[in-house]
XYZ file of C-alpha atoms in Angstrom:
670
model
C 28.284 175.008 67.513
C 26.140 176.286 70.426
C 27.541 174.138 73.444
C 25.130 175.674 75.973
C 22.161 174.717 73.777
C 23.417 171.023 73.408
C 23.875 170.861 77.177
C 20.264 171.899 77.757
C 19.077 169.341 75.127
C 20.967 166.630 77.098
C 19.193 167.802 80.205
C 15.808 167.541 78.576
C 16.496 164.120 77.437
C 17.475 162.858 80.760
C 14.708 164.368 82.363
C 12.116 162.720 79.977
C 13.918 159.257 80.030
C 14.072 159.201 83.758
C 10.585 160.350 84.137
C 9.434 157.606 81.933
C 11.588 154.940 83.786
C 9.927 156.123 86.908
C 6.397 155.802 85.234
C 7.259 152.155 84.613
C 8.676 151.455 88.253
C 5.666 153.254 89.841
C 2.684 152.233 87.750
C 1.537 148.975 86.822
C 1.488 148.417 83.020
C -1.663 145.735 83.004
C -2.917 145.132 79.620
C -6.599 146.171 79.022
C -8.816 143.143 77.995
C -12.443 144.212 78.605
C -14.983 144.922 76.006
C -16.146 148.362 75.332
C -19.162 149.388 77.785
C -22.142 150.128 75.696
C -24.926 150.817 78.197
C -25.675 154.103 79.178
C -26.909 154.675 82.837
C -30.450 155.473 82.132
C -31.020 152.576 79.832
C -33.379 149.844 80.950
C -30.584 147.245 80.634
C -28.349 148.944 82.811
C -30.940 149.529 85.402
C -31.706 145.925 85.242
C -28.197 144.880 85.970
C -28.522 147.130 89.056
C -31.624 145.622 90.346
C -30.260 142.219 89.785
C -27.865 142.736 92.720
C -30.906 142.664 95.089
C -31.875 139.346 94.105
C -30.271 135.784 95.017
C -27.667 135.184 92.526
C -27.764 138.703 91.275
C -24.080 139.543 91.790
C -22.996 136.538 89.571
C -21.956 136.040 86.017
C -23.988 133.100 84.113
C -22.305 130.733 82.152
C -24.286 128.345 79.837
C -22.966 124.819 79.112
C -23.937 123.505 75.890
C -23.830 119.873 75.013
C -24.099 118.767 71.456
C -23.835 115.452 69.500
C -23.305 115.585 65.593
C -23.715 111.790 65.419
C -27.513 111.790 65.957
C -30.122 112.514 68.804
C -28.913 112.675 72.483
C -30.487 109.664 74.302
C -32.081 109.808 77.661
C -29.110 107.648 78.904
C -26.775 110.281 77.518
C -28.698 113.077 79.117
C -28.635 111.290 82.484
C -24.778 110.645 82.196
C -24.437 114.443 81.703
C -25.842 115.523 84.737
C -22.791 115.270 86.849
C -20.884 117.468 84.562
C -22.039 120.904 85.686
C -21.492 119.991 89.267
C -18.007 118.763 88.401
C -17.321 121.762 86.319
C -18.497 124.006 89.110
C -15.862 122.537 91.525
C -13.068 123.842 88.955
C -13.697 127.303 89.719
C -13.748 129.073 93.174
C -17.242 130.507 93.964
C -18.890 128.816 90.936
C -22.195 127.238 91.401
C -24.264 124.733 89.146
C -27.934 126.442 89.331
C -29.756 123.894 86.595
C -29.508 120.514 85.349
C -28.898 119.503 81.826
C -31.989 119.995 79.820
C -32.652 118.977 76.292
C -32.954 122.049 73.771
C -33.571 119.982 70.726
C -32.885 116.314 69.554
C -29.006 116.799 69.427
C -28.390 119.703 71.841
C -28.833 120.160 75.641
C -27.925 122.809 78.041
C -26.997 123.775 81.764
C -26.568 126.776 83.664
C -24.095 127.585 86.280
C -22.935 130.920 87.675
C -19.332 132.548 88.400
C -18.615 135.225 90.998
C -19.821 138.532 89.690
C -16.538 140.243 90.573
C -14.574 138.497 87.859
C -13.596 140.782 84.904
C -11.288 140.794 81.887
C -8.518 138.016 82.225
C -10.263 136.672 85.515
C -13.238 135.795 83.453
C -11.200 134.291 80.890
C -9.119 132.084 83.386
C -12.458 130.965 84.938
C -14.035 130.071 81.702
C -10.892 128.360 80.439
C -10.977 126.220 83.511
C -14.641 125.422 82.919
C -14.102 124.508 79.480
C -11.115 122.036 80.442
C -13.277 120.608 83.065
C -16.280 119.950 81.018
C -14.449 118.402 78.110
C -12.644 116.049 80.474
C -15.988 115.001 82.149
C -18.033 114.868 78.775
C -19.016 111.334 77.470
C -17.824 110.146 74.211
C -19.608 111.324 71.085
C -20.767 114.523 72.943
C -19.052 117.818 72.434
C -19.196 120.331 75.431
C -18.840 124.167 75.142
C -19.279 127.251 77.200
C -21.240 130.126 75.999
C -23.676 132.726 77.724
C -22.361 136.088 79.130
C -19.361 134.572 80.970
C -18.535 132.792 77.561
C -18.599 136.026 75.525
C -16.400 138.124 78.228
C -13.945 135.475 78.310
C -13.727 135.255 74.451
C -13.343 138.970 74.159
C -10.558 139.134 76.788
C -8.758 136.112 75.127
C -9.166 137.949 71.845
C -7.342 140.932 73.390
C -4.656 138.883 75.060
C -1.493 140.363 73.470
C -3.552 142.158 70.746
C -2.327 145.573 71.997
C 1.103 144.745 72.189
C 0.805 143.333 68.666
C -0.863 146.492 67.627
C 2.207 148.371 69.176
C 4.694 146.253 67.199
C 2.937 146.577 63.944
C 2.461 150.217 64.146
C 6.009 150.691 65.158
C 7.227 148.556 62.173
C 4.931 150.458 59.937
C 6.141 154.071 61.035
C 9.847 152.937 60.749
C 9.461 151.634 57.243
C 7.623 154.877 56.146
C 9.908 157.206 58.011
C 12.849 155.463 56.371
C 11.240 155.826 53.036
C 10.424 159.533 53.778
C 13.917 160.618 55.175
C 16.046 158.316 53.017
C 18.284 158.095 55.949
C 19.518 155.060 57.889
C 19.577 156.960 61.059
C 17.087 159.813 61.121
C 14.075 157.691 61.558
C 15.316 156.482 64.733
C 15.057 159.759 66.590
C 11.235 160.446 65.892
C 10.299 156.799 66.499
C 12.018 156.674 69.566
C 10.180 159.816 70.870
C 6.995 158.520 69.680
C 7.325 155.144 71.303
C 8.364 156.651 74.737
C 5.331 159.008 74.307
C 2.965 156.020 73.510
C 4.098 153.932 76.700
C 3.870 156.926 78.972
C 0.464 157.625 77.665
C -0.441 154.047 78.231
C 0.669 153.935 81.815
C -0.825 157.564 82.562
C -4.324 156.708 81.277
C -4.347 153.388 82.840
C -3.199 154.701 86.309
C -5.860 157.538 85.968
C -8.604 155.162 85.025
C -7.854 152.922 87.879
C -7.487 155.571 90.604
C -10.402 157.800 89.556
C -12.961 155.648 87.897
C -13.799 158.466 85.520
C -13.543 156.256 82.632
C -12.770 152.601 81.635
C -9.521 151.782 79.864
C -11.140 148.832 77.653
C -9.033 147.043 75.012
C -10.574 149.025 72.104
C -10.084 152.366 73.866
C -6.415 151.579 74.553
C -5.847 150.336 70.864
C -7.244 153.581 69.459
C -5.483 155.878 71.971
C -2.129 154.046 70.856
C -2.944 154.518 67.398
C -3.524 158.397 67.865
C -0.566 158.844 69.788
C 1.558 157.019 67.266
C -0.165 158.958 64.452
C 0.071 162.418 65.946
C 3.709 162.015 67.377
C 4.799 161.019 64.089
C 3.057 163.748 62.233
C 4.360 166.361 64.496
C 8.047 164.875 63.744
C 7.383 165.169 59.985
C 6.233 168.693 60.269
C 9.357 169.723 62.403
C 11.947 167.781 60.578
C 10.727 169.036 57.137
C 10.946 172.585 58.242
C 14.213 171.894 59.982
C 15.631 170.532 56.731
C 14.335 173.699 54.849
C 16.080 176.111 57.197
C 19.362 174.326 57.463
C 20.712 175.526 53.986
C 20.071 179.173 55.233
C 22.642 179.090 58.345
C 25.831 177.066 59.577
C 24.311 177.002 62.934
C 22.236 173.907 63.085
C 20.759 175.022 66.381
C 19.507 178.153 65.045
C 17.897 176.340 62.066
C 16.117 174.125 64.337
C 14.900 177.060 66.640
C 13.469 178.947 63.450
C 12.047 175.534 62.426
C 10.455 174.844 65.901
C 9.013 178.357 66.002
C 7.615 178.145 62.426
C 5.931 174.794 62.902
C 4.781 175.514 66.738
C 1.296 177.129 65.760
C 0.520 174.374 63.269
C 1.482 171.461 65.785
C -0.290 172.950 68.889
C -3.368 173.995 66.884
C -3.367 170.450 65.267
C -3.216 168.694 68.774
C -5.800 171.073 70.229
C -8.273 170.628 67.483
C -8.400 166.649 68.067
C -8.449 167.199 71.702
C -11.275 169.662 71.511
C -13.114 167.361 69.214
C -12.618 164.549 71.588
C -14.007 166.357 74.572
C -17.628 166.516 72.667
C -17.614 162.694 73.590
C -18.132 163.823 77.193
C -21.661 164.651 76.037
C -22.267 161.061 74.948
C -24.406 158.673 76.857
C -22.553 155.558 76.072
C -19.701 154.955 78.518
C -17.287 153.556 75.761
C -17.321 156.968 73.798
C -16.764 158.934 77.034
C -13.785 156.474 77.874
C -12.206 157.308 74.349
C -12.634 160.923 74.732
C -10.772 160.863 78.106
C -8.214 158.444 77.236
C -7.293 159.694 73.849
C -7.350 163.334 74.924
C -4.832 162.325 77.710
C -2.573 160.547 75.245
C -2.614 163.233 72.559
C -1.474 165.851 75.167
C 1.135 163.531 76.287
C 2.183 163.251 72.688
C 2.380 166.865 72.491
C 4.316 167.301 75.600
C 7.000 164.832 74.019
C 6.919 166.376 70.695
C 7.778 169.983 71.682
C 10.579 169.733 74.148
C 12.102 166.238 73.710
C 12.013 165.706 69.754
C 13.846 169.239 69.242
C 16.282 168.272 72.071
C 17.044 164.869 70.432
C 17.500 166.640 67.003
C 19.792 169.246 68.355
C 22.166 166.921 70.097
C 22.495 164.902 66.780
C 23.060 168.055 64.698
C 23.203 168.219 60.773
C 24.888 164.928 60.585
C 21.565 163.136 61.414
C 20.435 163.790 57.559
C 23.153 161.561 56.445
C 23.889 160.633 53.720
C 22.116 163.810 52.252
C 23.090 166.307 54.805
C 21.888 169.738 54.002
C 24.791 172.166 53.381
C 24.632 176.026 53.513
C 23.725 177.495 50.318
C 22.540 174.305 48.733
C 19.028 175.259 48.115
C 16.978 173.595 45.222
C 14.894 175.876 42.976
C 13.230 172.989 41.350
C 9.485 173.336 41.199
C 7.827 170.265 42.858
C 5.337 168.151 41.470
C 2.660 169.328 44.095
C 3.143 173.054 42.865
C 2.777 172.061 39.143
C -0.409 170.277 40.025
C -1.599 173.360 41.980
C -0.714 175.658 39.270
C -2.832 173.398 36.730
C -5.883 173.598 39.120
C -5.370 177.328 39.142
C -5.980 177.437 35.436
C -9.474 175.866 35.544
C -10.526 176.021 39.357
C -14.340 176.001 38.777
C -14.230 172.999 36.546
C -11.822 170.937 38.815
C -13.839 171.833 41.839
C -17.236 170.971 39.990
C -15.749 167.385 38.946
C -14.258 166.609 42.433
C -17.495 167.480 44.051
C -19.461 165.173 41.801
C -17.034 162.320 42.494
C -16.882 162.784 46.283
C -20.621 162.737 46.489
C -20.851 159.857 44.281
C -18.205 157.953 46.394
C -20.343 158.424 49.501
C -23.181 156.428 48.090
C -21.214 153.192 48.492
C -22.908 153.008 51.874
C -26.290 152.243 50.060
C -27.610 148.924 50.803
C -25.261 148.051 53.711
C -26.759 146.799 57.195
C -25.736 149.295 59.588
C -25.421 147.229 62.744
C -23.726 144.156 63.940
C -25.044 141.659 66.345
C -22.676 140.477 69.182
C -21.932 137.395 67.705
C -20.782 139.076 64.561
C -18.253 141.362 66.170
C -15.369 139.066 66.403
C -12.663 138.473 63.749
C -11.185 135.644 65.731
C -12.670 132.160 66.622
C -15.267 132.337 69.509
C -16.363 129.282 71.222
C -19.178 131.289 72.683
C -20.465 132.420 69.433
C -20.385 128.726 67.791
C -22.179 127.378 70.924
C -24.673 129.896 71.085
C -25.630 129.157 67.471
C -26.519 125.415 68.472
C -29.471 126.774 70.887
C -32.786 127.074 69.475
C -33.809 129.571 71.991
C -32.530 132.853 72.905
C -30.512 134.016 75.948
C -32.600 134.504 78.879
C -34.821 137.694 79.205
C -35.113 139.049 82.719
C -38.233 141.175 83.443
C -38.277 143.149 86.734
C -41.563 144.453 88.068
C -42.762 146.118 91.295
C -44.508 143.301 93.255
C -47.904 144.649 92.804
C -47.306 145.004 88.716
C -46.042 141.450 88.398
C -49.274 139.647 87.917
C -50.322 142.018 85.012
C -46.731 141.616 83.643
C -47.211 137.962 83.635
C -50.381 138.146 81.664
C -48.421 140.127 79.009
C -45.771 137.638 78.862
C -48.166 134.563 78.741
C -49.862 136.154 75.871
C -46.892 136.642 73.658
C -46.171 134.103 70.864
C -42.946 131.939 71.460
C -42.362 133.191 74.977
C -41.968 130.787 77.876
C -41.410 131.550 81.263
C -38.755 129.580 83.340
C -40.173 129.041 86.672
C -42.099 131.462 88.955
C -41.163 135.101 89.861
C -38.488 135.561 92.367
C -38.634 138.338 94.922
C -35.843 140.586 95.951
C -34.447 140.972 99.625
C -37.145 143.421 100.637
C -39.910 142.267 98.603
C -40.559 145.262 96.841
C -39.574 143.844 93.389
C -39.987 140.571 91.536
C -37.935 139.167 88.663
C -39.288 136.853 85.968
C -37.143 134.925 83.549
C -38.311 133.843 80.231
C -36.856 132.440 76.998
C -37.973 132.893 73.318
C -38.522 130.233 70.574
C -36.484 131.662 67.644
C -38.824 129.826 65.276
C -41.933 132.002 66.393
C -40.315 135.422 67.030
C -37.179 137.290 67.693
C -35.746 138.126 71.203
C -35.671 141.772 70.296
C -39.190 141.882 69.254
C -40.046 140.139 72.537
C -38.309 142.696 74.591
C -40.099 145.708 72.633
C -43.414 144.171 73.098
C -43.104 143.701 76.801
C -41.652 147.268 77.206
C -44.726 148.446 75.044
C -47.320 146.356 76.833
C -46.288 145.822 80.474
C -47.284 148.367 83.179
C -45.268 151.524 83.303
C -42.050 150.924 85.670
C -41.238 147.407 84.385
C -37.701 146.924 83.441
C -36.418 144.388 80.957
C -32.982 143.323 80.809
C -30.886 140.341 79.395
C -28.710 140.154 76.224
C -31.557 141.153 73.677
C -32.455 144.117 75.725
C -28.821 145.200 75.916
C -28.570 144.918 71.899
C -31.637 147.389 71.743
C -30.332 149.772 74.474
C -26.795 149.738 73.075
C -28.125 150.566 69.534
C -30.406 153.158 70.876
C -27.491 154.871 72.824
C -25.119 155.050 69.802
C -27.989 156.568 67.725
C -28.683 159.208 70.409
C -24.950 160.218 70.702
C -24.495 160.313 66.976
C -27.103 162.910 66.834
C -25.710 164.946 69.619
C -21.860 164.307 69.017
C -21.521 164.674 65.505
C -22.960 168.457 65.301
C -20.757 169.445 68.358
C -17.594 167.819 66.296
C -18.218 170.321 63.652
C -18.897 173.125 65.981
C -15.511 172.552 68.033
C -13.408 172.275 64.966
C -15.039 175.413 63.464
C -14.190 177.322 66.350
C -10.598 176.118 66.430
C -10.281 177.127 62.832
C -11.889 180.489 63.505
C -9.226 181.292 66.159
C -6.211 179.846 64.352
C -6.895 181.322 61.059
C -8.354 184.659 62.279
C -10.952 184.549 59.649
C -14.696 183.649 59.062
C -15.015 182.663 55.524
C -11.899 180.265 55.307
C -13.099 178.175 58.457
C -16.670 177.603 56.935
C -15.503 176.685 53.428
C -12.604 174.426 54.728
C -14.982 172.472 57.223
C -17.384 171.969 54.209
C -14.741 170.497 52.214
C -13.633 168.204 54.971
C -17.198 167.099 55.466
C -17.519 166.218 51.885
C -14.227 164.232 51.936
C -15.554 162.390 55.052
C -18.941 161.513 53.371
C -17.066 160.060 50.522
C -14.711 158.169 52.850
C -17.490 156.570 54.911
C -19.124 155.518 51.677
C -16.133 153.941 49.996
C -14.846 152.589 53.175
C -18.265 150.749 53.777
C -18.120 149.433 50.424
C -14.596 148.001 50.738
C -15.549 146.420 54.204
C -18.669 144.710 53.161
C -17.789 143.753 49.385
C -14.069 143.200 49.541
C -13.387 142.083 53.081
C -16.774 140.472 53.428
C -17.962 141.500 56.865
C -21.585 141.087 57.318
C -22.429 144.742 57.705
C -21.209 148.001 59.395
C -20.973 148.450 62.869
C -23.181 151.359 64.230
C -20.278 152.994 66.030
C -17.880 152.974 63.397
C -19.310 155.860 61.304
C -19.060 157.953 64.763
C -15.569 157.084 65.258
C -14.709 157.784 61.694
C -16.498 161.304 61.388
C -14.609 162.171 64.564
C -11.136 161.288 63.364
C -11.658 162.224 59.739
C -12.861 165.927 60.528
C -10.454 166.588 63.399
C -7.388 164.746 61.734
C -8.071 166.124 58.363
C -8.401 169.630 59.528
C -4.829 169.199 60.892
C -3.342 169.041 57.458
C -5.483 171.944 56.366
C -4.298 174.137 59.179
C -0.637 173.332 58.270
C -1.285 174.290 54.532
C -3.326 177.276 55.274
C -0.955 178.734 57.823
C 1.902 178.183 55.312
C -0.236 179.917 52.747
C -0.813 182.772 55.142
C 2.874 183.175 55.476
C 3.355 183.178 51.631
C 0.360 185.654 51.131
C 1.857 188.772 52.221
C 4.626 188.370 49.477
C 2.711 186.680 46.718
C -1.113 187.290 47.182
C -3.629 184.903 48.103
C -3.843 182.630 45.194
C -0.140 182.425 44.372
C 0.566 182.033 48.022
C -1.491 179.068 48.323
C -0.023 177.474 45.152
C 3.561 177.991 46.873
C 2.306 176.566 50.010
C 1.029 173.433 48.331
C 4.299 173.175 46.423
C 6.397 173.573 49.871
C 4.262 171.355 52.040
C 2.940 169.021 49.718
C 5.718 166.370 50.376
C 5.588 166.439 54.168
C 1.582 166.497 54.101
C 1.546 163.534 51.771
C 4.155 161.608 53.989
C 2.190 162.495 57.106
C -1.068 161.364 55.569
C 0.323 158.207 54.500
C 1.960 157.485 57.892
C -1.385 158.232 59.714
C -3.445 156.108 57.251
C -1.043 153.406 57.746
C -1.282 153.735 61.478
C -5.032 153.452 61.404
C -4.975 150.542 59.045
C -2.936 148.836 61.875
C -6.099 148.591 63.912
C -6.792 145.477 61.856
C -4.640 143.784 64.237
C -7.360 144.115 66.732
C -9.990 141.341 67.241
C -13.104 143.322 66.752
C -14.658 143.941 63.318
C -15.501 147.528 64.533
C -11.936 148.627 64.897
C -10.901 146.862 61.470
C -13.900 148.914 59.915
C -12.689 152.137 61.768
C -9.190 151.536 60.413
C -10.655 151.069 56.839
C -12.821 154.081 56.802
C -10.379 156.441 58.408
C -7.145 155.271 56.623
C -9.027 155.627 53.186
C -10.287 159.003 54.312
C -6.883 160.299 55.263
C -5.585 159.266 51.987
C -8.497 160.759 50.003
C -7.938 163.984 52.095
C -4.290 164.176 51.502
C -4.175 163.440 47.907
C -7.495 165.002 46.712
C -8.746 167.671 49.194
C -5.475 169.039 50.217
C -3.778 168.842 46.610
C -6.803 169.750 44.432
C -9.862 171.019 46.191
C -8.538 173.551 48.360
C -6.225 175.245 45.938
C -9.423 175.544 43.645
C -11.348 176.908 46.504
C -8.710 179.566 47.136
C -8.087 180.450 43.373
C -12.147 180.884 43.162
C -12.610 182.908 46.189
C -9.282 184.717 46.535
C -8.760 187.217 49.297
C -12.364 186.673 50.321
C -11.144 183.567 52.166
C -9.601 185.915 54.644
C -12.552 187.916 55.508
C -13.013 189.986 57.675
C -9.230 190.563 57.500
C -7.456 191.980 54.507
C -4.550 190.247 52.849
C -1.983 192.679 54.377
C -2.876 191.827 57.825
C -1.075 188.524 57.508
C 2.247 189.915 56.836
C 4.652 188.430 59.486
C 8.126 186.936 59.195
C 9.234 183.732 60.809
C 12.742 183.691 60.576
C 14.655 185.824 63.211
């Protein structure tokens, strides 16, 4: 027994526990509730929001009150009786102001507009809209239902949907990980150590990312970003633990000193764990080149979270394992000399692949290519009202209105007459009053609505942008939909090639080869194509979602390429370790046999953790969970077990070019 090592381990544990406790006491742990920020700074919609601040009421948040009767048309008397409701509702919220009377929209529906203070956000908007809804329902006349929609209503429903959602995600994720760890280790106590370390890492990551976001403003910690970061920290932290504990169990029968066995296991898995972490972190850094703020926020937040997960995995996890000793594996405690010579099922499969590698590779390539076509015929885009998996009053109320949300057109004062001529000549467009000048008279704002029976709001926005004088800026909800879609498409073209390049560079450095990185990345790309196609089919035809959100494929490609390569690195590094004694082909077969169990366990855990994103309220996150979860399972059972052994059997030593096989001779144990 190494008493000195145990004392050091207790010291490490004390430092980490006290450090996390200090974080909780010094940093506020407020829950993220806002929606992702989708507008790039160079989009017209974003510029419109900035220009709006110079106009009367421009720093406010509009709320649309909707009154609807399902018992027949609204009478003039009912419309008259409703006129006091907006004023009464505005008095229920500090700073709110009624800015329009109740106006009939159709026979059974009327609307009014009031504004909320512009500085409200997150749960502040949710509380204000909740007060409005209570007030208008108390004041509404019998037979008429009252709702709140518009920008304030959608913002409030988003915040309410995330209320407690991230804590629910934490609970579900922890439960899933606990069950899978118990099934993997078959021990009533061993699972507690990696789970406790991962939970501490997740909470520390949440506090650190939240405080950095608040203090620096470099990125926004919205609800989606916080949820995905938590999933990544849990998935990565658990995988690091699986790699280390698996090798630790492998080393224990070789020595009576459990500390020495742990040290050997730590040294053996250190390259795989570090390269795994840095691969994903480097891939996330490509998001800094995105124009959409939500993507940049995810890159920053998730990178910080993963680095914290690595910080906890390297010193704290070994320290916790060390103080517990060999008995942590009870009831199946590894004893010295009790090694198993049984050939694993994974090795049998790899040997079977090795007999006919070309036939296996050809069949799997056709299968994976075919699975990718599951995306055919799917609508790749979701409207804002289609984003919620939870009930949204704002969505339901917006569906009652025949006209679109207002479109705001900003033009330099001299260009406004020509702009108005364009608007008046458009089918279905109707101006709401006269243009309003800004404080210094250099710009004017015109507001219009669109009769959706004649045209669509997005078509109107595009027509104005195409035909109005140069320099005119169009904002509003329809314009934001167009600009958010354009920003995401732009970022996909920029980010996806950078992800592949970043991962390729990591593979070249880690594997010290040129052929293997290219081949392995192509295999990962094929697996990702199959996962996106199949996941899209599952999402739309089994879960019944109306389409695939545009950002889901980008998130999925990022995580599937970066995380899938993690398992490849672990497998290939072990194959390099075996190569010097058995040769490339046999070394890969043995590596599959030794690592198959832990890679399968890690893959199942990571897939289940991503599936837990379904707890969150946005369809986008559920779809990311489906695509990534299925992709990781596919990668684990098909690519890692069948495709890569087939590739190594076909190419042999050429995989290591420009190095020779003998150059990989090294010894892990000391």
